[in-house]
PDB file of C-alpha atoms and ligand atoms in Angstrom:
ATOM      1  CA  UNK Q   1     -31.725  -3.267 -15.005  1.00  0.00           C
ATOM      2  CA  UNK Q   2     -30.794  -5.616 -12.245  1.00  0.00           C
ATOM      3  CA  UNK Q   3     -32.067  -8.770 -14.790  1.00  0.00           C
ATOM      4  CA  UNK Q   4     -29.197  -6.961 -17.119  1.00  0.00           C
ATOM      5  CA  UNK Q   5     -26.520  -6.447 -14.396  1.00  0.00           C
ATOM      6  CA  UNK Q   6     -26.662 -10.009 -12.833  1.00  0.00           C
ATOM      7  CA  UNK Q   7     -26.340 -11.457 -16.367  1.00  0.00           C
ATOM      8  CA  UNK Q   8     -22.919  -8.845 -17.006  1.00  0.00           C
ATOM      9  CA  UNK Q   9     -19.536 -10.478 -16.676  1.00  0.00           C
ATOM     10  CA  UNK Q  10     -17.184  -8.804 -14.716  1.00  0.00           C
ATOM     11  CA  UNK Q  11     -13.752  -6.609 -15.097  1.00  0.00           C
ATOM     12  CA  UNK Q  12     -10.719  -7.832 -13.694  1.00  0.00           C
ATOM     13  CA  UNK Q  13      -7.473  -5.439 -13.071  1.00  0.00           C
ATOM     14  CA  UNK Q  14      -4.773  -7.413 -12.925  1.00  0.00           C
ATOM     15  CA  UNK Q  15      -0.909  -6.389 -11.928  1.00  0.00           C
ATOM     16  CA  UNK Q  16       1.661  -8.779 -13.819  1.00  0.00           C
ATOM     17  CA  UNK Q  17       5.438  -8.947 -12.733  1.00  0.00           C
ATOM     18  CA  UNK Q  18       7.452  -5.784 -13.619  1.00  0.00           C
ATOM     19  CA  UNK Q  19      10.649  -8.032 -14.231  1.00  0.00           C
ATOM     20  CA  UNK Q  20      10.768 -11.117 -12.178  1.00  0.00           C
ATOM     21  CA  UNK Q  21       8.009 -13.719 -13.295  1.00  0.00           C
ATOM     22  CA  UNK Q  22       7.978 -15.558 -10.206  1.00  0.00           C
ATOM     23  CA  UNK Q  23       6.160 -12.138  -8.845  1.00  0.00           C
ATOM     24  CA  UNK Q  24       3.421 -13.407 -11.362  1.00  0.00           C
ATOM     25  CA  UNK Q  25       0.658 -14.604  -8.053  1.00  0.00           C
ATOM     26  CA  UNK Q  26      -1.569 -17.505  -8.666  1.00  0.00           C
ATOM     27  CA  UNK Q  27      -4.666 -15.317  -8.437  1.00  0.00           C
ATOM     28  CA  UNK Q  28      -3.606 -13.083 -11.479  1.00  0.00           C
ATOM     29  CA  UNK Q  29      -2.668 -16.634 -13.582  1.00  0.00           C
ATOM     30  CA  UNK Q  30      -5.927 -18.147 -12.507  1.00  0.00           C
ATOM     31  CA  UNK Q  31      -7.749 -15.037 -13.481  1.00  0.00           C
ATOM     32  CA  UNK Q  32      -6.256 -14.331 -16.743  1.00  0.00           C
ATOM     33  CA  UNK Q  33      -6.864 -18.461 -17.806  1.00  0.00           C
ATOM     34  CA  UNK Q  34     -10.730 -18.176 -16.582  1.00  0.00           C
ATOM     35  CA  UNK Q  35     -11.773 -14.871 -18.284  1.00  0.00           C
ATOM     36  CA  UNK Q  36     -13.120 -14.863 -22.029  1.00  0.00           C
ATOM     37  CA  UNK Q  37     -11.145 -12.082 -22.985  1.00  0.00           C
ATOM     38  CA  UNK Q  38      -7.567 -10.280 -21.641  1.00  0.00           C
ATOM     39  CA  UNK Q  39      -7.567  -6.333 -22.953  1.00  0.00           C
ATOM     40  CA  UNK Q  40      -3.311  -5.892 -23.090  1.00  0.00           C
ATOM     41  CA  UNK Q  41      -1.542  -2.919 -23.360  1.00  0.00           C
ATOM     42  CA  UNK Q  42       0.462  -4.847 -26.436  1.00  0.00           C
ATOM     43  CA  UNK Q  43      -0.379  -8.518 -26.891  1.00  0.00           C
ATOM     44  CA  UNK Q  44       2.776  -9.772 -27.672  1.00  0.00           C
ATOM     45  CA  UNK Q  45       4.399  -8.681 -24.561  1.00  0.00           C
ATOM     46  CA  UNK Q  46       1.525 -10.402 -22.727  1.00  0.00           C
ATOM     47  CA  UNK Q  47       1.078 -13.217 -25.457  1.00  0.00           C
ATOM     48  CA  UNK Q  48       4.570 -14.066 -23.950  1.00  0.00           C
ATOM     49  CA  UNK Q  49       3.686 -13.719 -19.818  1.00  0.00           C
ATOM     50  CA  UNK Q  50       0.868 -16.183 -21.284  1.00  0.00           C
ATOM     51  CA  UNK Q  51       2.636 -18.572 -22.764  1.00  0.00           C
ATOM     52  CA  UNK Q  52       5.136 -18.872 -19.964  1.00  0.00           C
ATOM     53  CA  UNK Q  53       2.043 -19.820 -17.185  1.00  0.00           C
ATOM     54  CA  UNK Q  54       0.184 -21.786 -20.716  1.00  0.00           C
ATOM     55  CA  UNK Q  55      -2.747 -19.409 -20.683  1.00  0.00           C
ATOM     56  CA  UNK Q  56      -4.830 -19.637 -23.710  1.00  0.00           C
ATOM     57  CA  UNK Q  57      -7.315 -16.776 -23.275  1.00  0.00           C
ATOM     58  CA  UNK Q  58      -7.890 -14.425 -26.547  1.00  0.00           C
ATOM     59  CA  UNK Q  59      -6.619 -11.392 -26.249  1.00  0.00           C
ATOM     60  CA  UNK Q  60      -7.751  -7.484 -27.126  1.00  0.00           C
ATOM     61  CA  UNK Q  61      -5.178  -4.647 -28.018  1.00  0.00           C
ATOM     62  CA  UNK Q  62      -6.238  -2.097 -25.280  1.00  0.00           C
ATOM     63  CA  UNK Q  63      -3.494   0.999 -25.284  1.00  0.00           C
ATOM     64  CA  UNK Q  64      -3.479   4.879 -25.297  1.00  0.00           C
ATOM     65  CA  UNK Q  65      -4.124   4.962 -29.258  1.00  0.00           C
ATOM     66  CA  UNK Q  66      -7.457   2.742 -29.268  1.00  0.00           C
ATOM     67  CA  UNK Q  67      -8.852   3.154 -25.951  1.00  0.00           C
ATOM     68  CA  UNK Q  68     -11.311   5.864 -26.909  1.00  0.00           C
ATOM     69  CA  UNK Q  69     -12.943   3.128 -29.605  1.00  0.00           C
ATOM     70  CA  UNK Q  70     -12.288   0.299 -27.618  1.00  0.00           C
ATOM     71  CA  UNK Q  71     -13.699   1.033 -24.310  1.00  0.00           C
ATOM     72  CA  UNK Q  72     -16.972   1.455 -25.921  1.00  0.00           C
ATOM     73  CA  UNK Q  73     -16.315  -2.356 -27.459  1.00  0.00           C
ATOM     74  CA  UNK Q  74     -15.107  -4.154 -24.529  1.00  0.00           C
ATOM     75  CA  UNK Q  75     -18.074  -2.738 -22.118  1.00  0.00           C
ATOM     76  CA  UNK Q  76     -20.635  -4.044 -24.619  1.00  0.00           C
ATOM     77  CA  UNK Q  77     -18.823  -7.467 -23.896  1.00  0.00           C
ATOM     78  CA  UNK Q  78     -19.073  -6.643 -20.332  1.00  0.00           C
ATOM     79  CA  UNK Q  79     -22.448  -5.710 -20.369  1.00  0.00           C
ATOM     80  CA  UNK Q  80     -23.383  -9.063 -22.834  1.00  0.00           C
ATOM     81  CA  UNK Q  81     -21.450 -11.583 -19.988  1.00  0.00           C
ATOM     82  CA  UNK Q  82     -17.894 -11.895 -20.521  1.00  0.00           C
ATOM     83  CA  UNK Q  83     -15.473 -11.502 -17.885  1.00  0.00           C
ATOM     84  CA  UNK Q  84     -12.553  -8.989 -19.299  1.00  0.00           C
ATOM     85  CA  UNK Q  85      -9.233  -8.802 -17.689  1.00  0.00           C
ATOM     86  CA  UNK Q  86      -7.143  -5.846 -18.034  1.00  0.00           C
ATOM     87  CA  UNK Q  87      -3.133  -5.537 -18.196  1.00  0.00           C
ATOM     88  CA  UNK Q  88      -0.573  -3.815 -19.065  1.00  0.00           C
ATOM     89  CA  UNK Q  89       3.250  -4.309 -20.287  1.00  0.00           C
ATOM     90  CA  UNK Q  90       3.991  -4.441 -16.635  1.00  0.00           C
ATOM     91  CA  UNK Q  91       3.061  -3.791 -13.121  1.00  0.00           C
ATOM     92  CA  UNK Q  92      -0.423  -2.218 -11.957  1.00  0.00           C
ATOM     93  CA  UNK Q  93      -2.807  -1.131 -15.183  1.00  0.00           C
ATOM     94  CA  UNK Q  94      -3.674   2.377 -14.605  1.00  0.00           C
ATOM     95  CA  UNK Q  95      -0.204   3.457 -12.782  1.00  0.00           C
ATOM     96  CA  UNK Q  96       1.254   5.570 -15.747  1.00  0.00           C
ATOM     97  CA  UNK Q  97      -0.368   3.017 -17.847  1.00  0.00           C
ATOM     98  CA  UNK Q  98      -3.876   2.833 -19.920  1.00  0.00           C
ATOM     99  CA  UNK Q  99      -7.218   1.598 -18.303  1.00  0.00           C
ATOM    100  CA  UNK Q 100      -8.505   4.292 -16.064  1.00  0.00           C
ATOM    101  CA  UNK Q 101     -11.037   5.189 -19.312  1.00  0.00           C
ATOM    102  CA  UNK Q 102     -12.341   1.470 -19.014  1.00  0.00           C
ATOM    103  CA  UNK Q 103     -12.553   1.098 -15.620  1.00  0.00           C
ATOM    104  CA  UNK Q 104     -14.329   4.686 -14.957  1.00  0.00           C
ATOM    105  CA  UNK Q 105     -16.708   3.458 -18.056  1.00  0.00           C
ATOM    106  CA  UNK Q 106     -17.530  -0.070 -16.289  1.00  0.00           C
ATOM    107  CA  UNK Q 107     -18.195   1.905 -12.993  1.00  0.00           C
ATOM    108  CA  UNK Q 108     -20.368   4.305 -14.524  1.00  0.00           C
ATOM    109  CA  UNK Q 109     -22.533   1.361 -15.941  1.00  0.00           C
ATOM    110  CA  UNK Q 110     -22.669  -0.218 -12.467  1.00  0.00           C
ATOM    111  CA  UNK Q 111     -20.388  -3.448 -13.533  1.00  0.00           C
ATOM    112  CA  UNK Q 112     -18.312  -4.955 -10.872  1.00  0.00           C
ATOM    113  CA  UNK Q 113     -14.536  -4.130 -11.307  1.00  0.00           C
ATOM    114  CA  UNK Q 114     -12.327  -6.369  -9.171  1.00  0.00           C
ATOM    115  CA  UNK Q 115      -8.944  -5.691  -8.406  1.00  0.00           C
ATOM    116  CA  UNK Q 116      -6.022  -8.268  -8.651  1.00  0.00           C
ATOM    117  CA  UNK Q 117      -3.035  -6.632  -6.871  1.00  0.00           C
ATOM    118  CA  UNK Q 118       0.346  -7.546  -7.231  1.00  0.00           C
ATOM    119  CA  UNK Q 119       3.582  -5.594  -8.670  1.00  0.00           C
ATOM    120  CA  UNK Q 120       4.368  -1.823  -8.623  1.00  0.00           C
ATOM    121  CA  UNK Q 121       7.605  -0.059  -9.580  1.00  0.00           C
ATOM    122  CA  UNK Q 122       6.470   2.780  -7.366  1.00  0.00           C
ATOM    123  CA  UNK Q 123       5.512   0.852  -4.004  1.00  0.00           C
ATOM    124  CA  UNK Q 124       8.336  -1.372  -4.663  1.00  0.00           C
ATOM    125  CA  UNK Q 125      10.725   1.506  -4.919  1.00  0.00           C
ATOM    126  CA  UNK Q 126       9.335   3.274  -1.650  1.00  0.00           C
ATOM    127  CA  UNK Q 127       8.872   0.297   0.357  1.00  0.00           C
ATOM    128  CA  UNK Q 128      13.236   0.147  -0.135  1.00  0.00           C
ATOM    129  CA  UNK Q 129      14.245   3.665  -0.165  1.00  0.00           C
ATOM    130  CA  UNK Q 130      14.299   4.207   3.547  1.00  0.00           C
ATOM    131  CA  UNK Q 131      12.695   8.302   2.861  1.00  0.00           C
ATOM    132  CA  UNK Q 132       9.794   9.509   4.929  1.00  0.00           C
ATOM    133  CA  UNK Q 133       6.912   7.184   3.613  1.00  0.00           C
ATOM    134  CA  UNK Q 134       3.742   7.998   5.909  1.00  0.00           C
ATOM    135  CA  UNK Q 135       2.660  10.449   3.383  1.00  0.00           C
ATOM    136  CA  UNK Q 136       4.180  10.654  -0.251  1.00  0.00           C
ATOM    137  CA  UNK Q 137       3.501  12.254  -4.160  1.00  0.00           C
ATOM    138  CA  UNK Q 138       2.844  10.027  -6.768  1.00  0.00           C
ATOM    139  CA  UNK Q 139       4.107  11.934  -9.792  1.00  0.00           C
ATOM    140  CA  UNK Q 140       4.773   9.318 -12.431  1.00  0.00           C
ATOM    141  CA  UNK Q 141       6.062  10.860 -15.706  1.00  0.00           C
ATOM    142  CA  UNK Q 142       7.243  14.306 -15.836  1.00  0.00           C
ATOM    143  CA  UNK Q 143       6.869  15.997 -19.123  1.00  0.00           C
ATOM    144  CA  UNK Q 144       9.288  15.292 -21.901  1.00  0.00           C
ATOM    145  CA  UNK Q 145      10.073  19.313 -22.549  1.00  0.00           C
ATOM    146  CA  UNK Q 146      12.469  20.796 -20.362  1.00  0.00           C
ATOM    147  CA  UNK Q 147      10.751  24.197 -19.757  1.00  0.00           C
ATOM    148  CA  UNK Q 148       7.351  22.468 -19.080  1.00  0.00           C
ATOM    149  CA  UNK Q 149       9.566  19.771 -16.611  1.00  0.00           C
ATOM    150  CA  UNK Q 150      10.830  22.800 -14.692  1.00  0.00           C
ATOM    151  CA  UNK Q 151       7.571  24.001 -14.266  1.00  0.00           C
ATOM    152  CA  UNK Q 152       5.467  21.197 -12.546  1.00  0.00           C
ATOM    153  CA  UNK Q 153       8.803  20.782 -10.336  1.00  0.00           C
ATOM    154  CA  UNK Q 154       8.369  24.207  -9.818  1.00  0.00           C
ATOM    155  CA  UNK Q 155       5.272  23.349  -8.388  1.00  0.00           C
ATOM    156  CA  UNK Q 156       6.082  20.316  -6.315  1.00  0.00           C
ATOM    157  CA  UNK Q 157       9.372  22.164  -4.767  1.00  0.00           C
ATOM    158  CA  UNK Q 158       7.272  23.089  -1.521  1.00  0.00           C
ATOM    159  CA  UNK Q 159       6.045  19.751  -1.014  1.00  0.00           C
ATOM    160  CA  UNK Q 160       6.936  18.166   2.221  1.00  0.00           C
ATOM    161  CA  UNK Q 161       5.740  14.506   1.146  1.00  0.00           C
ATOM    162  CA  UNK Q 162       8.699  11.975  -0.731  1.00  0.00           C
ATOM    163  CA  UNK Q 163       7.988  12.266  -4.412  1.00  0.00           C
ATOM    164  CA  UNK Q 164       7.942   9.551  -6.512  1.00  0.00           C
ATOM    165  CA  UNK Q 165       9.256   9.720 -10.097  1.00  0.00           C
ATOM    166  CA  UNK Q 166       8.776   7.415 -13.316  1.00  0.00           C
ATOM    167  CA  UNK Q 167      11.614   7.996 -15.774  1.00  0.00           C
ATOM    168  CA  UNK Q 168      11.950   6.512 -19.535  1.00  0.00           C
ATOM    169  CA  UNK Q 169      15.391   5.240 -20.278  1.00  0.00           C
ATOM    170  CA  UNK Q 170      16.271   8.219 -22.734  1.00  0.00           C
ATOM    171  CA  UNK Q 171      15.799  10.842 -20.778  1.00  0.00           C
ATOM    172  CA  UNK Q 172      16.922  10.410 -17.020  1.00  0.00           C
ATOM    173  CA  UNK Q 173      19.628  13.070 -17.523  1.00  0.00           C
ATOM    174  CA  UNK Q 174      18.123  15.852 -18.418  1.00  0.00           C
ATOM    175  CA  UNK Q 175      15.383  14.622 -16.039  1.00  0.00           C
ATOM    176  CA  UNK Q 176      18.469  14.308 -12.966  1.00  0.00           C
ATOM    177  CA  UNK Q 177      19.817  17.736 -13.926  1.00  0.00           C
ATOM    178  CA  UNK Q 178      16.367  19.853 -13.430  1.00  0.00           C
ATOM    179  CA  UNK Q 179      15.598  17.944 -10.346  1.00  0.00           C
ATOM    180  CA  UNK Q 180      18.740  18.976  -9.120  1.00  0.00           C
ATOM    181  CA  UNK Q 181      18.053  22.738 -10.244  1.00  0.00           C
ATOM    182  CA  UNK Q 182      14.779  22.932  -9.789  1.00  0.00           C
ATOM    183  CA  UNK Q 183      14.796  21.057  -6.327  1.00  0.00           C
ATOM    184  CA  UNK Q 184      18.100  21.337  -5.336  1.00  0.00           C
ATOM    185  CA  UNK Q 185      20.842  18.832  -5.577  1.00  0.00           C
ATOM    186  CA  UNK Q 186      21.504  18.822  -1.350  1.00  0.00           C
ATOM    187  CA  UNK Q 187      18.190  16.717  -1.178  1.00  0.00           C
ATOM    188  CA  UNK Q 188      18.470  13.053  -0.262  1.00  0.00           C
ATOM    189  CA  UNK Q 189      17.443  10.878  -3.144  1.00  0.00           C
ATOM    190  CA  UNK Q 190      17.095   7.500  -4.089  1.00  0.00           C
ATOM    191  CA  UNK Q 191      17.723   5.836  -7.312  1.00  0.00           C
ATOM    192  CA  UNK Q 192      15.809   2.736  -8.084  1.00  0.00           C
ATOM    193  CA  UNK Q 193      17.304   0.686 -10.779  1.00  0.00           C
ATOM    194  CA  UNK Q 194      15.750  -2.460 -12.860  1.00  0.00           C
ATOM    195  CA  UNK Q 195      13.813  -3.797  -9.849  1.00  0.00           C
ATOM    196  CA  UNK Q 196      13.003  -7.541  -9.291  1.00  0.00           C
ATOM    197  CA  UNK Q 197      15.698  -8.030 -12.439  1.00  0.00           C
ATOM    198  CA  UNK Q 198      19.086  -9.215 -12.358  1.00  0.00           C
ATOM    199  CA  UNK Q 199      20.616  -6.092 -12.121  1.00  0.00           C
ATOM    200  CA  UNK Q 200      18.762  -4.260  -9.562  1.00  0.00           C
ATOM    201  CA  UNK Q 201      20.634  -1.527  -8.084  1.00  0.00           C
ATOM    202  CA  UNK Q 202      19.263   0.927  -5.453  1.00  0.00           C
ATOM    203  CA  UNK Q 203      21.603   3.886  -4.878  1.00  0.00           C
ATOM    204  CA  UNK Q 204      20.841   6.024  -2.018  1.00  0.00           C
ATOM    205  CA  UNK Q 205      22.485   9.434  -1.727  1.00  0.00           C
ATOM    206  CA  UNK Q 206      21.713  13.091  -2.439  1.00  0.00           C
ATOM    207  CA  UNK Q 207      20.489  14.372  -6.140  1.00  0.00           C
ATOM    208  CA  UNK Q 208      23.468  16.137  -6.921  1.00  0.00           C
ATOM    209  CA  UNK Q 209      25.853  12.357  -6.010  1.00  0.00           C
ATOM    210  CA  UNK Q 210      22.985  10.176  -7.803  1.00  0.00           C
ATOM    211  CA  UNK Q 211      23.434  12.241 -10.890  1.00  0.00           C
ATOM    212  CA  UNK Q 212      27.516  11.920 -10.875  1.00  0.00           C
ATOM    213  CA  UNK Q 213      27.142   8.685  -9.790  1.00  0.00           C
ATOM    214  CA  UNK Q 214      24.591   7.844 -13.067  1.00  0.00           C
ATOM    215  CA  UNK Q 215      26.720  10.027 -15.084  1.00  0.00           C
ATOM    216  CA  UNK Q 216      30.172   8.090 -14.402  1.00  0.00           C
ATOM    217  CA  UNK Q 217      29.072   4.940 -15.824  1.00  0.00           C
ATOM    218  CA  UNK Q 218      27.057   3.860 -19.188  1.00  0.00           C
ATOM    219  CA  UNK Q 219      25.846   0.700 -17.436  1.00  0.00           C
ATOM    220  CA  UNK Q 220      23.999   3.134 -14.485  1.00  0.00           C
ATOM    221  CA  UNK Q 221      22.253   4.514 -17.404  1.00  0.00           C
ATOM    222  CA  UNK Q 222      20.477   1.428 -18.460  1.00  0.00           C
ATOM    223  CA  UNK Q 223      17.245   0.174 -17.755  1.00  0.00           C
ATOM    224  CA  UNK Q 224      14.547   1.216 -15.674  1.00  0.00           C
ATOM    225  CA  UNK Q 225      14.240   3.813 -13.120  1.00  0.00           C
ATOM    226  CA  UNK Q 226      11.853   4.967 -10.807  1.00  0.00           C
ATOM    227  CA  UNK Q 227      13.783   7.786  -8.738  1.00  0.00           C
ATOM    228  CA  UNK Q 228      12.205   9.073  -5.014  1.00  0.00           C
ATOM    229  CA  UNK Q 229      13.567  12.505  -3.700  1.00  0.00           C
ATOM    230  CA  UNK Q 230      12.820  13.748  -0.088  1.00  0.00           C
ATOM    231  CA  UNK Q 231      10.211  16.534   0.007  1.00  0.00           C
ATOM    232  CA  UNK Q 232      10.988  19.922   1.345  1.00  0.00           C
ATOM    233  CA  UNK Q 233      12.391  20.686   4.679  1.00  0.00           C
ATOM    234  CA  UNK Q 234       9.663  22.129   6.676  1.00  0.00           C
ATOM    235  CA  UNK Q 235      11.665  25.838   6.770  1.00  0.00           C
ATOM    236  CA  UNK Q 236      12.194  25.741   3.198  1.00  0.00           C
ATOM    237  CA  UNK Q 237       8.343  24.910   2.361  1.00  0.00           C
ATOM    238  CA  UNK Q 238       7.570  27.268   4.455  1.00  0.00           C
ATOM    239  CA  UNK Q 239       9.597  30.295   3.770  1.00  0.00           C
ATOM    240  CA  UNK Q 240       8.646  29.811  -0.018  1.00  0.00           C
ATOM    241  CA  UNK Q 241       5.253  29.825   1.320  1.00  0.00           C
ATOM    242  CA  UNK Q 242       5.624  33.192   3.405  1.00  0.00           C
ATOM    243  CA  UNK Q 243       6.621  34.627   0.005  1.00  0.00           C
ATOM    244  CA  UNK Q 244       3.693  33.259  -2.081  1.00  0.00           C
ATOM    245  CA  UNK Q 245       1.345  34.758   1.034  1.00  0.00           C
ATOM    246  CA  UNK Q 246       2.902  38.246   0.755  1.00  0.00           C
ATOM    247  CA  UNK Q 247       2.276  38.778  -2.866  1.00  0.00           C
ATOM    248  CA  UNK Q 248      -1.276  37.192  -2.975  1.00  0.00           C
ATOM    249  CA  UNK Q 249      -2.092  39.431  -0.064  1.00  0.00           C
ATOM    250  CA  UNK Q 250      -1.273  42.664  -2.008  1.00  0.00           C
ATOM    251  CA  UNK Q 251      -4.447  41.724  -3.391  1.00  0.00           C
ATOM    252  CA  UNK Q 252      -6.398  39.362  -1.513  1.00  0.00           C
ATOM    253  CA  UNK Q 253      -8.051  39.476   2.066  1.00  0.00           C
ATOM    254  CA  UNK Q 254      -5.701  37.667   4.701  1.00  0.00           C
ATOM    255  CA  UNK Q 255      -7.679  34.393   4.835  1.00  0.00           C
ATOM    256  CA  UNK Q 256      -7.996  34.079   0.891  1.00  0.00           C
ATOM    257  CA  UNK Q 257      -4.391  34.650   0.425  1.00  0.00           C
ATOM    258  CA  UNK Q 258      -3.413  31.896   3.096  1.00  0.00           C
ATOM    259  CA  UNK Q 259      -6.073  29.777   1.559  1.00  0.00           C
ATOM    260  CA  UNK Q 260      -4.769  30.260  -1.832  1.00  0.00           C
ATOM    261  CA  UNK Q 261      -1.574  30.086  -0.486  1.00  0.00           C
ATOM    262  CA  UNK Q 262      -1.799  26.931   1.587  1.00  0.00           C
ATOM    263  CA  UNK Q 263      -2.997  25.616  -2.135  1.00  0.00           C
ATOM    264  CA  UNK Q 264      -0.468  26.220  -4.069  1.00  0.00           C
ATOM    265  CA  UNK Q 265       2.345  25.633  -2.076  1.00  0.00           C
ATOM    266  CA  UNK Q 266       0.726  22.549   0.140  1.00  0.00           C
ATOM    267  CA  UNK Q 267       1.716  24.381   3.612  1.00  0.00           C
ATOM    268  CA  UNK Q 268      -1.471  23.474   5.584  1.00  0.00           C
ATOM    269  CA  UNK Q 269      -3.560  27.238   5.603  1.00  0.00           C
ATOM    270  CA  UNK Q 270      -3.629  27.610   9.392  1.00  0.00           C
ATOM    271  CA  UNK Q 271       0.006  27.710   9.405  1.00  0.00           C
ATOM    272  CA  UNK Q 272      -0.076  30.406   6.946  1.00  0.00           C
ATOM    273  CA  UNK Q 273      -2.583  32.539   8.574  1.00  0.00           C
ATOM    274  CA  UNK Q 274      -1.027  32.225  11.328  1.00  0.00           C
ATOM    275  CA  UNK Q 275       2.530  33.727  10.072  1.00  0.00           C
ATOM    276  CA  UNK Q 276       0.246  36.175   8.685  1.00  0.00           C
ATOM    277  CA  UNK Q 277      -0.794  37.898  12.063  1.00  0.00           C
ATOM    278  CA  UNK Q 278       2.751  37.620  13.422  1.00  0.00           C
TER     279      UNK Q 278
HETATM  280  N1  SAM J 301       2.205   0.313 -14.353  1.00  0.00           N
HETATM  281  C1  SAM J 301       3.592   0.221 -14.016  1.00  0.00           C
HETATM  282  C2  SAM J 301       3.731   0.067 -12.502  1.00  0.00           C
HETATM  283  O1  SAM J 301       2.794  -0.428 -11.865  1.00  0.00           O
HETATM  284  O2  SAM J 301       4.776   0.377 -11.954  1.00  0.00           O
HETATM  285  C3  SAM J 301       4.382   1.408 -14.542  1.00  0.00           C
HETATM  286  C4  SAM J 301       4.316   1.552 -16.027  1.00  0.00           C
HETATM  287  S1  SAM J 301       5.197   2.929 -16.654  1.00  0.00           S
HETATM  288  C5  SAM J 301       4.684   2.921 -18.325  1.00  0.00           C
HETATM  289  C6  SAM J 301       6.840   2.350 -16.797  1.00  0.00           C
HETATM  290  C7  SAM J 301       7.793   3.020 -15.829  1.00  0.00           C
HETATM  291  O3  SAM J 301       7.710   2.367 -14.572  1.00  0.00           O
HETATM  292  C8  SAM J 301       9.247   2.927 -16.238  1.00  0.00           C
HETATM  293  O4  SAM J 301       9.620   3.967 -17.142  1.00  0.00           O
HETATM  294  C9  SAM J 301       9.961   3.063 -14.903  1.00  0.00           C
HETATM  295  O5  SAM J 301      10.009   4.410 -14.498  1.00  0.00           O
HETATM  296  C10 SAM J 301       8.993   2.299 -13.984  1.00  0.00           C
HETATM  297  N2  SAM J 301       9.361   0.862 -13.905  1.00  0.00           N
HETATM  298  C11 SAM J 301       8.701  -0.178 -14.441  1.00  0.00           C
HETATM  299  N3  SAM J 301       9.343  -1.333 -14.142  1.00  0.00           N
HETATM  300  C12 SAM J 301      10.427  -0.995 -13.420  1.00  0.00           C
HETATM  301  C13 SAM J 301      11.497  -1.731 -12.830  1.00  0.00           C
HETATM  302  N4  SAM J 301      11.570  -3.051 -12.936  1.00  0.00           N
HETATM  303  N5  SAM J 301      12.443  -1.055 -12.149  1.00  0.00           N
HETATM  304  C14 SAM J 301      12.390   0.298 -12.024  1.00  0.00           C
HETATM  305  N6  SAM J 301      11.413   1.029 -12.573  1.00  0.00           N
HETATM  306  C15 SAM J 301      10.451   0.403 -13.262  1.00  0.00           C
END
């Protein structure tokens, strides 16, 4: 086994600019010209990133429609001594984009997986958006539907943490309007627009303004957005908490409902229990 392993070439994750090529870092060019093979989320996006540094590697199509046959493929390469790197369209592989199936698979057969670091809409929007950043929610995409949208915010409403939102170009208004319902427009918000691109705009201002403020003009609505909204105010979280205690204790003991409780709503348990006794 060991024989095997120290003969197996090695995955590389590699973050590529998410507008601005000059974010492009000499480690991710170096890496993508020395491996045998790059796995892209579409080559002809990344056939251009490699013809702009004059990187010659072969390339794989590696994207949510072939990953479940291609994984297999690319960790026999692994496994028979090629070094694979893995991209996306843009930013961080695995952020809201394909890979985590490859990666997991390379773990599980004991192959080294190195990471190249470099560009992410997300930590690029929160390192700018002056909200609370020591903790924060990662959401990504929100489903497409409406009533399944309201939902998971439904679920997230409590949350004290900033969350972080991916958005696809078509649908940031109806996204905008059930934050603002769902949420509540009086939360302070940030808009981040086209980052590391000409146009980058960051807008900073509560839910209900960012969504006038998109809605005014066509040219706010272009591009993309990753939007950041403030997470609950510690009353709020836990008022809406007190509630979801009462009703699971109609039924539960007084430490299973705060546990459950302190679960679903993300108001640390103690807390809970505590109100409980008051
Ligand atoms: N893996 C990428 C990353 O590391 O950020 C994210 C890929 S996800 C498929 C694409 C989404 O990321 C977009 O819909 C948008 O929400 C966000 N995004 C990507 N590039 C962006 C940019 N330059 N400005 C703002 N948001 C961006």
């Amino acid at each position: 086994m060991d024989d095997v392993r120290g003969k197996a070439g090695t995955l590389y994750v590699v973050a590529t600019p998410i507008g601005n090529l000059a974010d492009m870092s000499h480690r991710a060019t170096s890496t993508l010209q020395c491996v045998d093979l790059i796995a892209a989320e579409d080559t002809r996006q990344t056939g251009r990133l490699c013809s702009h540094f004059s990187i010659d590697t072969p390339m794989a199509a590696y994207h949510e429609h072939n990953e479940v046959q291609q994984t297999p493929v690319l960790l026999d390469r692994l496994l028979k001594g090629d070094d694979v790197a893995l991209v996306s369209d843009a930013g961080s592989p695995l952020i809201s984009d394909p890979g985590y199936r490859l990666v997991a698979a390379a773990r599980d057969a004991l192959l080294t997986v190195v990471p190249i670091p470099g560009p992410c809409a997300a930590i690029a929007a929160i390192s700018v958006a002056g909200l609370a950043c020591h903790h924060f929610h990662f959401e990504g995409f929100l489903p497409g539907k409406s009533g399944t949208r309201r939902n998971r915010l439904q679920k997230l409403r409590a949350m004290p943490d900033t969350l972080i939102f991916y958005e696809s170009i078509h649908r940031h208004e109806d996204m905008l309007q059930d934050l603002c319902e769902v949420l509540g427009g009086e939360r302070r918000a940030v808009l981040a627009r086209e980052l590391t691109k000409l146009h980058e705009t960051i807008y900073r201002n509560t839910l209900q303004e960012i969504r006038e403020w998109v809605a005014a003009n066509p040219h706010r609505q272009k591009g993309e957005f990753v939007i950041l909204v403030e997470g609950a105010a510690e009353g709020e979280a836990d008022a809406r908490a007190e509630h979801v205690l009462e009703l699971l204790s109609e039924q539960l003991s007084p430490g299973q409902a705060a546990e459950l409780a302190a679960k679903i709503t993300g108001v640390p348990r103690n807390r809970l229990y505590k109100s409980k006794l008051r």
